[in-house]
CSV table of C-alpha atoms and ligand atoms in Angstrom, one decimal:
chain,number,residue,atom,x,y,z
A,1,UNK,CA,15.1,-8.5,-14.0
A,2,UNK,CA,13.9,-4.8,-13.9
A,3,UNK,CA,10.4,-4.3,-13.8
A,4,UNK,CA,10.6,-0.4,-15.5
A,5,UNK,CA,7.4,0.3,-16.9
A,6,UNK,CA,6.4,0.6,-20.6
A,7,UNK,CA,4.7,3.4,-20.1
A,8,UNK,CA,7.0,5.6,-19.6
A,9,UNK,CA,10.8,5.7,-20.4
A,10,UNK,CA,11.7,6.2,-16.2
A,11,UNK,CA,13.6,9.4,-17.1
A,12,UNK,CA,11.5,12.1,-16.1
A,13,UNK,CA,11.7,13.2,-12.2
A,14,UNK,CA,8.8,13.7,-10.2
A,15,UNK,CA,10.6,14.0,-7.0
A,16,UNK,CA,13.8,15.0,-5.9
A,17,UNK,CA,15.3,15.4,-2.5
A,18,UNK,CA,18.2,17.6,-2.0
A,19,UNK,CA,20.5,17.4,1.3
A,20,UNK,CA,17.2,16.4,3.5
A,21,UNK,CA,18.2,16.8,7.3
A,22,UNK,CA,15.6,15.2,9.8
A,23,UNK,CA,17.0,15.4,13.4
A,24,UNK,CA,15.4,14.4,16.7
A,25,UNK,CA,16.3,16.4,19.9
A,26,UNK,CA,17.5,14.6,22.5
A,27,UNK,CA,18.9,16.0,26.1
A,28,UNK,CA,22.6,14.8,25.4
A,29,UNK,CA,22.2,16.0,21.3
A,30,UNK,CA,20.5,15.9,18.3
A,31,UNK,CA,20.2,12.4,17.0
A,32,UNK,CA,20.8,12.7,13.5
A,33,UNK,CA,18.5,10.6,11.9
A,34,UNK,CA,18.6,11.8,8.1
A,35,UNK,CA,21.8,13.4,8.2
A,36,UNK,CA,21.8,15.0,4.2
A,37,UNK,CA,20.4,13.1,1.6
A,38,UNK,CA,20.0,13.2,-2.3
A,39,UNK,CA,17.5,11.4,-4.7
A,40,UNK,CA,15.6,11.2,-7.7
A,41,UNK,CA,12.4,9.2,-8.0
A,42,UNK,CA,11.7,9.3,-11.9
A,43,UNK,CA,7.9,9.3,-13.5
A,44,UNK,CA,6.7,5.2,-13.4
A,45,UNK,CA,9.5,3.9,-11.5
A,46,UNK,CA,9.6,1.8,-8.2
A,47,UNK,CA,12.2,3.1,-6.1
A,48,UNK,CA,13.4,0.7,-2.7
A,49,UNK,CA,15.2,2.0,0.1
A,50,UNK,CA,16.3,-0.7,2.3
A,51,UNK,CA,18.6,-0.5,5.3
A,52,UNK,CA,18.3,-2.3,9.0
A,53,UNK,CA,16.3,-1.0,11.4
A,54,UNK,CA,17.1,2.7,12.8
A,55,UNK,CA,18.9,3.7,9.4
A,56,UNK,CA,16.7,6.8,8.7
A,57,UNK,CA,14.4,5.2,5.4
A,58,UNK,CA,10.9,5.5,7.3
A,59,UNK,CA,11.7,8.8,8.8
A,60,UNK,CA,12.9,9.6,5.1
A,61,UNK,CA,9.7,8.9,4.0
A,62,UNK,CA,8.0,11.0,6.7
A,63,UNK,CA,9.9,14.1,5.8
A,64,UNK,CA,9.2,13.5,2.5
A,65,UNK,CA,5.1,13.7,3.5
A,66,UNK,CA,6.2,16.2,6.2
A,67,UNK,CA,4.8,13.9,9.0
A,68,UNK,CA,7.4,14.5,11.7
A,69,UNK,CA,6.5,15.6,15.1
A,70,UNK,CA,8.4,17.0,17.6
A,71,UNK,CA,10.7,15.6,18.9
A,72,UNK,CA,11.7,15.4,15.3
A,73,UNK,CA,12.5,18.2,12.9
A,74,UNK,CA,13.3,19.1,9.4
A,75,UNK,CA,16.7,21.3,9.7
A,76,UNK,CA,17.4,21.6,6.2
A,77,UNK,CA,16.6,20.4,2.9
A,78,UNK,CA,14.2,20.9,-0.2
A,79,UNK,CA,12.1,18.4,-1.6
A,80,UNK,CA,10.3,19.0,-5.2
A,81,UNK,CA,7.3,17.1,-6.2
A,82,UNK,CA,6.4,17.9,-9.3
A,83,UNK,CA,7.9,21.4,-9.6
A,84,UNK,CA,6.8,22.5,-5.9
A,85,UNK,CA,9.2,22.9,-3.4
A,86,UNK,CA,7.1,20.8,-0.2
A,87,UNK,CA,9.0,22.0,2.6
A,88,UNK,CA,7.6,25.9,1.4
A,89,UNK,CA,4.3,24.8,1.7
A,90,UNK,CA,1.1,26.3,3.8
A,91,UNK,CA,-0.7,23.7,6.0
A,92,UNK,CA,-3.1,24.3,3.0
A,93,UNK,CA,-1.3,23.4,0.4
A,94,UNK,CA,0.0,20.9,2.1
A,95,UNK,CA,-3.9,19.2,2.8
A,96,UNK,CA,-4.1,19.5,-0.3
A,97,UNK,CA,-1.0,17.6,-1.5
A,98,UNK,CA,-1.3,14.6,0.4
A,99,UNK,CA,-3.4,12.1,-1.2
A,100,UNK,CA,-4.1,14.1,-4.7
A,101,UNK,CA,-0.4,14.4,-5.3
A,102,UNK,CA,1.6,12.5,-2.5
A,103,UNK,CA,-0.3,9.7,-0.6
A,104,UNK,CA,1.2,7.1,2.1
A,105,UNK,CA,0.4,3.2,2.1
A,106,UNK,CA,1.5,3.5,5.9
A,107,UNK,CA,3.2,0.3,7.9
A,108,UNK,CA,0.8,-1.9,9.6
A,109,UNK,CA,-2.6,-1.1,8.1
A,110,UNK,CA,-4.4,-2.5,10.8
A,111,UNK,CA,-3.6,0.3,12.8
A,112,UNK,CA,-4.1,3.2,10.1
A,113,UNK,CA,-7.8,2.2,9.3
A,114,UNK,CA,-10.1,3.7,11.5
A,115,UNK,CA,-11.8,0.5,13.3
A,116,UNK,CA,-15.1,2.6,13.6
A,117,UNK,CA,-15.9,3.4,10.0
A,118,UNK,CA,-16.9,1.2,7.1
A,119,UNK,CA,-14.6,0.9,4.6
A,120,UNK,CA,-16.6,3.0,2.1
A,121,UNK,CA,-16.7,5.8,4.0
A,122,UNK,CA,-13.3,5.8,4.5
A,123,UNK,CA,-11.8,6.2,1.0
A,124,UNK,CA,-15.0,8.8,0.4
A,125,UNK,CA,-13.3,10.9,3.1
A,126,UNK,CA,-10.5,10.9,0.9
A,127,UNK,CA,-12.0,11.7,-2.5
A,128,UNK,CA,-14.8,14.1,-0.6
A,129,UNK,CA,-11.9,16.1,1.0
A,130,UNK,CA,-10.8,17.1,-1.9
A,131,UNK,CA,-13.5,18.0,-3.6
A,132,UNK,CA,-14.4,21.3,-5.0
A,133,UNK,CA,-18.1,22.1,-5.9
A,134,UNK,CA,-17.5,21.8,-9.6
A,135,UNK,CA,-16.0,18.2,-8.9
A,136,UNK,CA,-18.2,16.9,-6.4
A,137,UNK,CA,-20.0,13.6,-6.8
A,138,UNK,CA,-23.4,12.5,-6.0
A,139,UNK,CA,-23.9,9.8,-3.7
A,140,UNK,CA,-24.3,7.2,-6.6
A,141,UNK,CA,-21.2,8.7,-8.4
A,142,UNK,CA,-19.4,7.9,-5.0
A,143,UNK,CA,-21.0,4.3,-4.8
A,144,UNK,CA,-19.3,3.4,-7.7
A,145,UNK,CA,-16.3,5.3,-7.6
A,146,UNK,CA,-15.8,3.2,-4.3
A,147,UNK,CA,-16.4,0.0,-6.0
A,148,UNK,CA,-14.1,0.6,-9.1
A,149,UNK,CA,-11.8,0.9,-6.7
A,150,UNK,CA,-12.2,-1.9,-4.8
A,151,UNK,CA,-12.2,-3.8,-7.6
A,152,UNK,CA,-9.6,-2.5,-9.3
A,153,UNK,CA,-7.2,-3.7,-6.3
A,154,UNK,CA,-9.0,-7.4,-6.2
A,155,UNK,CA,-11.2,-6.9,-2.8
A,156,UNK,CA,-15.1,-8.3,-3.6
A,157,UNK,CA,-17.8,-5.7,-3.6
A,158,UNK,CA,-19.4,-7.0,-0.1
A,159,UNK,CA,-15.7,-5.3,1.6
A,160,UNK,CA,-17.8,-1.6,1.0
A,161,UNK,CA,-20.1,-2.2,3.8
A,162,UNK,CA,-17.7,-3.9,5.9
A,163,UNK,CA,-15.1,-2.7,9.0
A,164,UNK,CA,-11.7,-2.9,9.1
A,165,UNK,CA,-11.7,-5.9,11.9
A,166,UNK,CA,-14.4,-8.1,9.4
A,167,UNK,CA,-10.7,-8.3,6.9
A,168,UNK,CA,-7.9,-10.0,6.8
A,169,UNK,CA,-4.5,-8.6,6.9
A,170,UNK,CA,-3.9,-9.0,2.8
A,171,UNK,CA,-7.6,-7.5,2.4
A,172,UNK,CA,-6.5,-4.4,4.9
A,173,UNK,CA,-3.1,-3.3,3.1
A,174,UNK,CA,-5.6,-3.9,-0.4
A,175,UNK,CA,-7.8,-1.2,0.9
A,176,UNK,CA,-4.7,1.0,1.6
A,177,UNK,CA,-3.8,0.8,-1.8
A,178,UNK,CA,-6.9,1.9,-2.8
A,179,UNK,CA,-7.2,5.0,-0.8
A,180,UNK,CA,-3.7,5.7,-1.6
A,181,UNK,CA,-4.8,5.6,-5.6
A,182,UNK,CA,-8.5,7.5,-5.4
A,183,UNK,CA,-7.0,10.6,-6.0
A,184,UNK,CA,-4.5,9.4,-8.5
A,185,UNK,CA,-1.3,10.8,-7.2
A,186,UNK,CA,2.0,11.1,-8.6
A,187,UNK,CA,3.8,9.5,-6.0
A,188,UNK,CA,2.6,6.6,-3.2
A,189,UNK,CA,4.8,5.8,-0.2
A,190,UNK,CA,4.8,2.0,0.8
A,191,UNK,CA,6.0,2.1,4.2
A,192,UNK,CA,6.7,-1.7,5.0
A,193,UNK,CA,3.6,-2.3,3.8
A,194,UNK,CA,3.8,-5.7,3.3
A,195,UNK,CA,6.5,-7.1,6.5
A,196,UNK,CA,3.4,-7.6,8.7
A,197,UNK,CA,2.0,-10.2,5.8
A,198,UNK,CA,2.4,-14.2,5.8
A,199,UNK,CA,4.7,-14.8,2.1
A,200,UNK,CA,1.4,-15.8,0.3
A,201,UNK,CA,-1.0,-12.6,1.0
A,202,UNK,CA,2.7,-10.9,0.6
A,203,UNK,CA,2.6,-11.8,-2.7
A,204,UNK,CA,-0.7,-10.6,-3.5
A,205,UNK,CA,-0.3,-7.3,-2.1
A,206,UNK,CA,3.3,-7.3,-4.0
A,207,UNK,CA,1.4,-8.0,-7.2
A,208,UNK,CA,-1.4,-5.2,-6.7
A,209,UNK,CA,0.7,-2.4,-5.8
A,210,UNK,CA,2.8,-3.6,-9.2
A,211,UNK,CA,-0.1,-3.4,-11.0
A,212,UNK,CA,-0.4,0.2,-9.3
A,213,UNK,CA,2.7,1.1,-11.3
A,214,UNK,CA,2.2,-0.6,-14.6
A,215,UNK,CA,-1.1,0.4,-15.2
A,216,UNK,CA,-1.4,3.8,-13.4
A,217,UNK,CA,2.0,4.9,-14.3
A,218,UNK,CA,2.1,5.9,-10.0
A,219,UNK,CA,6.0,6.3,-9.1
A,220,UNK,CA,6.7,4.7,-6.2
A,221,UNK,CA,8.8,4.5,-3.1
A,222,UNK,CA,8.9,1.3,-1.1
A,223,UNK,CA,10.3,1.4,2.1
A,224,UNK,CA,11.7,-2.0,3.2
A,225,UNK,CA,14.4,-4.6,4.3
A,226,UNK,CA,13.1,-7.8,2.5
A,227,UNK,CA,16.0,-8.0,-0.3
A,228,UNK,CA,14.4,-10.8,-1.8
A,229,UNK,CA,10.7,-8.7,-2.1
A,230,UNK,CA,12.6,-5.9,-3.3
A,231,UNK,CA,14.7,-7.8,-5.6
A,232,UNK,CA,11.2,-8.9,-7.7
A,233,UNK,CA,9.6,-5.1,-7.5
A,234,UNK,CA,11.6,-2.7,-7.8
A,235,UNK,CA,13.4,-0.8,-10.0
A,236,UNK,CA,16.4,0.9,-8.1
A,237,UNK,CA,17.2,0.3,-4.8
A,238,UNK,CA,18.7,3.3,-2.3
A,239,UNK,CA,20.4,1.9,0.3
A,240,UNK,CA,20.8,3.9,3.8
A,241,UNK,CA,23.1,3.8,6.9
A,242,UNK,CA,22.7,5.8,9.4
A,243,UNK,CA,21.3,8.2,7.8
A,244,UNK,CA,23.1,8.6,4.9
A,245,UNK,CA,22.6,7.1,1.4
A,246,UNK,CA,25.8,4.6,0.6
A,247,UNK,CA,25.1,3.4,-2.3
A,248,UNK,CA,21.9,3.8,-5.6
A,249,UNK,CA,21.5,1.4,-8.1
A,250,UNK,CA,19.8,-0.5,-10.3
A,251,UNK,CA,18.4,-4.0,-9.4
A,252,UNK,CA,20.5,-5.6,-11.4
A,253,UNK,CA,23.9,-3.7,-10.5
A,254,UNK,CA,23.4,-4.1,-6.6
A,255,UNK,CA,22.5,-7.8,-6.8
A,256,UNK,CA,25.0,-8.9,-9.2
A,257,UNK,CA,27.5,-6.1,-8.4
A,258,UNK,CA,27.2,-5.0,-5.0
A,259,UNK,CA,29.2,-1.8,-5.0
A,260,UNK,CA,29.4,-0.4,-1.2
A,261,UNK,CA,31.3,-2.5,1.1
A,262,UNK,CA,27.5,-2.5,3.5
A,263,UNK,CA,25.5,-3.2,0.8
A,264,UNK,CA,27.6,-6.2,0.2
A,265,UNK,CA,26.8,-7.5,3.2
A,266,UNK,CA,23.4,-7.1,2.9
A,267,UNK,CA,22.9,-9.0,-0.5
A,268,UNK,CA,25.2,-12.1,1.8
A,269,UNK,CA,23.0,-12.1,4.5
A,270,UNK,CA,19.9,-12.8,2.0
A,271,UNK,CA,19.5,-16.9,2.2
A,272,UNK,CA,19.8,-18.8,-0.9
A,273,UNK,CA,17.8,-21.6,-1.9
A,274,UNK,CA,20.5,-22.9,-3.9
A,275,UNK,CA,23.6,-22.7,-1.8
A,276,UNK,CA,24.0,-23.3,2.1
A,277,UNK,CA,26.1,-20.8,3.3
A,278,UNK,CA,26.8,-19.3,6.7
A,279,UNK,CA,24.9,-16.7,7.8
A,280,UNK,CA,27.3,-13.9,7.5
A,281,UNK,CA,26.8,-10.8,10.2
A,282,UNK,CA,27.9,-7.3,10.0
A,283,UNK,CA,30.8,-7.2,12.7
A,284,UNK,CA,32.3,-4.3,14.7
A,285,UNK,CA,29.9,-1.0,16.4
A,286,UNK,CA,27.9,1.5,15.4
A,287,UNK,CA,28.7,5.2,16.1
A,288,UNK,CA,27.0,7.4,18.5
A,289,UNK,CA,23.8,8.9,16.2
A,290,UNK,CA,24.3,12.2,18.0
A,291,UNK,CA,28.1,12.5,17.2
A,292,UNK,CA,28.9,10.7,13.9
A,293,UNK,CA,32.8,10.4,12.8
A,294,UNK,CA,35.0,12.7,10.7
A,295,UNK,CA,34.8,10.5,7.6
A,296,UNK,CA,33.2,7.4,6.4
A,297,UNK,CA,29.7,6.8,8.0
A,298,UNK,CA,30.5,3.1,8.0
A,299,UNK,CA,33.9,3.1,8.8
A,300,UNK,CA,33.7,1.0,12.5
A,301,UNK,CA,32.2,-1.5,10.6
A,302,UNK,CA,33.8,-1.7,7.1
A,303,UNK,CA,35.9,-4.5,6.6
A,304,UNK,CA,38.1,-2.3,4.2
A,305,UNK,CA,38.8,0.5,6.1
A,306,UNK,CA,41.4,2.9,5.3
A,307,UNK,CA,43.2,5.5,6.8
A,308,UNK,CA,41.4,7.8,4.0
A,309,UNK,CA,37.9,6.6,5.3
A,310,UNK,CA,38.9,8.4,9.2
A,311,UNK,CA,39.4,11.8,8.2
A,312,UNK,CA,37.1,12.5,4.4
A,313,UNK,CA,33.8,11.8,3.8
A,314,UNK,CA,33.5,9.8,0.8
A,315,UNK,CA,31.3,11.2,-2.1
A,316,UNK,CA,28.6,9.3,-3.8
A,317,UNK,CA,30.0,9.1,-7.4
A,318,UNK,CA,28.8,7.2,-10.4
A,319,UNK,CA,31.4,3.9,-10.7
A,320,UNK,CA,29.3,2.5,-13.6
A,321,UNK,CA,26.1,3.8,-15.6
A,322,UNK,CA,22.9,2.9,-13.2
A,323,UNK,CA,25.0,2.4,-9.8
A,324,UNK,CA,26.2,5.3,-7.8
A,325,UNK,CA,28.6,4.7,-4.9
A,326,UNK,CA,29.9,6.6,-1.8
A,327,UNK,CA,33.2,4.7,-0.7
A,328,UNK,CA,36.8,5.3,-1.4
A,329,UNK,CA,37.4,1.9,-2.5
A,330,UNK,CA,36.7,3.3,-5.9
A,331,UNK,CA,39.1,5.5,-7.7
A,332,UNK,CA,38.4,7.7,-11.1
A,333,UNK,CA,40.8,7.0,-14.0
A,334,UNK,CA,41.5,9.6,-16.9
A,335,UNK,CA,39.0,7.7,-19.2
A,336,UNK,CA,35.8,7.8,-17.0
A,337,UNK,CA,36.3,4.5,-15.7
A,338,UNK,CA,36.5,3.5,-11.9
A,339,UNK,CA,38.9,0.6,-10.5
A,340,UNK,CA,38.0,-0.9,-7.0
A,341,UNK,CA,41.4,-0.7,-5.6
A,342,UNK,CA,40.7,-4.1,-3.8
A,343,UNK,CA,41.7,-5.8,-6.9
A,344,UNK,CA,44.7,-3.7,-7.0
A,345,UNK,CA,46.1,-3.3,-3.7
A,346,UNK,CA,46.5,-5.2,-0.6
A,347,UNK,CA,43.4,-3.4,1.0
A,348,UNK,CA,41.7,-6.6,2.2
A,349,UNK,CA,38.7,-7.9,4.0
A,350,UNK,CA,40.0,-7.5,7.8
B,1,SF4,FE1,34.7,1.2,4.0
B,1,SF4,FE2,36.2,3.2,3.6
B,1,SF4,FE3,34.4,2.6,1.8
B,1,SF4,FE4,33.7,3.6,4.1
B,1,SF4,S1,34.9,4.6,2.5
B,1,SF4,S2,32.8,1.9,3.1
B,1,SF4,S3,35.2,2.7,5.5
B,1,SF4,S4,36.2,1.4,2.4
């Protein structure tokens, strides 16, 4: 089931977050959006990170491209891309990060294209800003720069001359992608990029930025709650609560194997085809953002929960190779192996 390119072996990182903090400021508290997380995206590999709404993944994402604005901030952290630590960045190197190194295919295109300019001129703003005068093109070196790229991501050559309103939603998010390759980055971030989309043009835009990572060798994040769209892209799959990460693994491991107590209940509530089965809903509250509980980050809504999960926070550990866990439910043996002590004990869904 894993789509892990050929063209490279997936093993070597080209961005790493370490303990990322991203709070907002509120007047009763910091609302702790990002509250300390840890990652590796490795070279070629389509990384997903799904969670329900409010769990922290997009403002992830915007830490990651240092896009917050007050009342957000970065508290802590350090995120490398490609051996530079972001966060110590000037604005300069920053400008000149984003797109040649790091470049966003943001949610809802419609409303990231600027409705006044063609569509040519929009990717040449792009390429042109970071130019330097032994690079820079000629106006016909730019024509068909443009076009290439057009192609490349399946929009006709007629879309150079045209507006953002004269295309469709699917021909919109293509034209994204193309910015967000001109440059050829090591990393694009696909911020919902295709929710907006009807399941047809989803697919089409599914298939291009696929194509983005076979033949390009791009790594990629996609930020998302579609479990079945992730399910046929990506190659791991992060999954976040409330601001934490609970659980990484492999496509394979977290939809045959579900480790984390949340992210089974995720994989239930996505519909099957082949079986009916009642739609099953994650019971119980959520904590207050601004003051999460001693322990557990899912702990008023766990099904399992023990006394362990009220008073220590559980590490993320690897329970098998590929699929890396943080829940108490799994306990280390002498030999390396984990047991889930729900097959041992007579800790039970409540
Ligand atoms: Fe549930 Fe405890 Fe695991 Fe948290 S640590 S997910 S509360 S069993």
């Amino acid at each position: 089931m894993t789509n892990e390119t050929n063209k490279t072996n997936g093993q070597t990182p080209v961005l790493t977050v370490n303990d990322l903090r991203v709070y907002y400021e509120t007047p009763r508290g910091d609302v702790r959006a990002v509250d300390g997380i840890n990652f590796t995206l490795n070279e070629g590999v389509i990384l997903g990170l799904v969670g329900e709404s409010g769990c922290g993944k997009s403002t992830a994402a915007m830490g990651i491209l240092q896009l917050i604005t007050p009342p957000g901030r970065i508290v802590s952290g350090e995120i490398v891309l490609d051996g530079t630590d972001v966060l110590k960045l000037t604005t300069e190197g920053l400008r000149q990060l984003r797109w040649s190194k790091l470049a966003l295919i943001p949610q809802g295109a419609m409303n990231s294209l600027n409705p006044t300019m063609r569509i040519s001129r929009q990717i040449e703003d792009v390429v042109r800003e970071h130019e330097t005068p032994q690079t820079r093109m000629n106006k016909d070196a730019m024509r068909t720069r443009i076009l290439e790229l057009l192609q490349w991501v399946g929009l006709p050559e007629r879309v150079y001359n045209m507006f953002p309103h004269e295309l469709s939603g699917g021909m919109k998010q293509r034209a994204c992608i193309a910015m967000a390759i001109a440059l050829n980055p090591s990393v694009i971030i696909a911020d919902e990029s295709t929710s907006a989309l009807d399941v047809v043009v989803q697919r089409v835009v599914a298939q291009t930025m696929l194509k983005v990572k076979q033949q390009l060798g791009v790594s990629m994040i996609m930020i998302g709650h579609d479990m079945g769209l992730m399910a046929q892209m990506v190659d791991r799959i992060v999954v976040m609560y409330a601001g934490n990460i609970v659980e990484i693994a492999t496509v394979n491991h977290m939809f045959k194997n579900p480790g984390h107590p949340y992210t089974q209940l995720l994989i239930d509530s996505v519909p099957s085809l082949k079986e009916r089965k009642p739609l099953k809903i994650t019971e119980g509250i959520t904590h207050d953002p601004r003051n999460p509980p001693p322990g557990c980050i899912f702990q008023l809504r766990c099904p399992f929960v023990m006394d362990r999960c009220r008073a220590e926070k559980p590490l993320r550990q690897a329970i098998r190779p590929g699929q890396e866990v943080a829940c108490h439910l799994y306990e280390a043996q002498p030999d390396g192996s984990y047991i889930d002590l729900r097959e041992v004990s007579d800790v039970h869904d409540a």
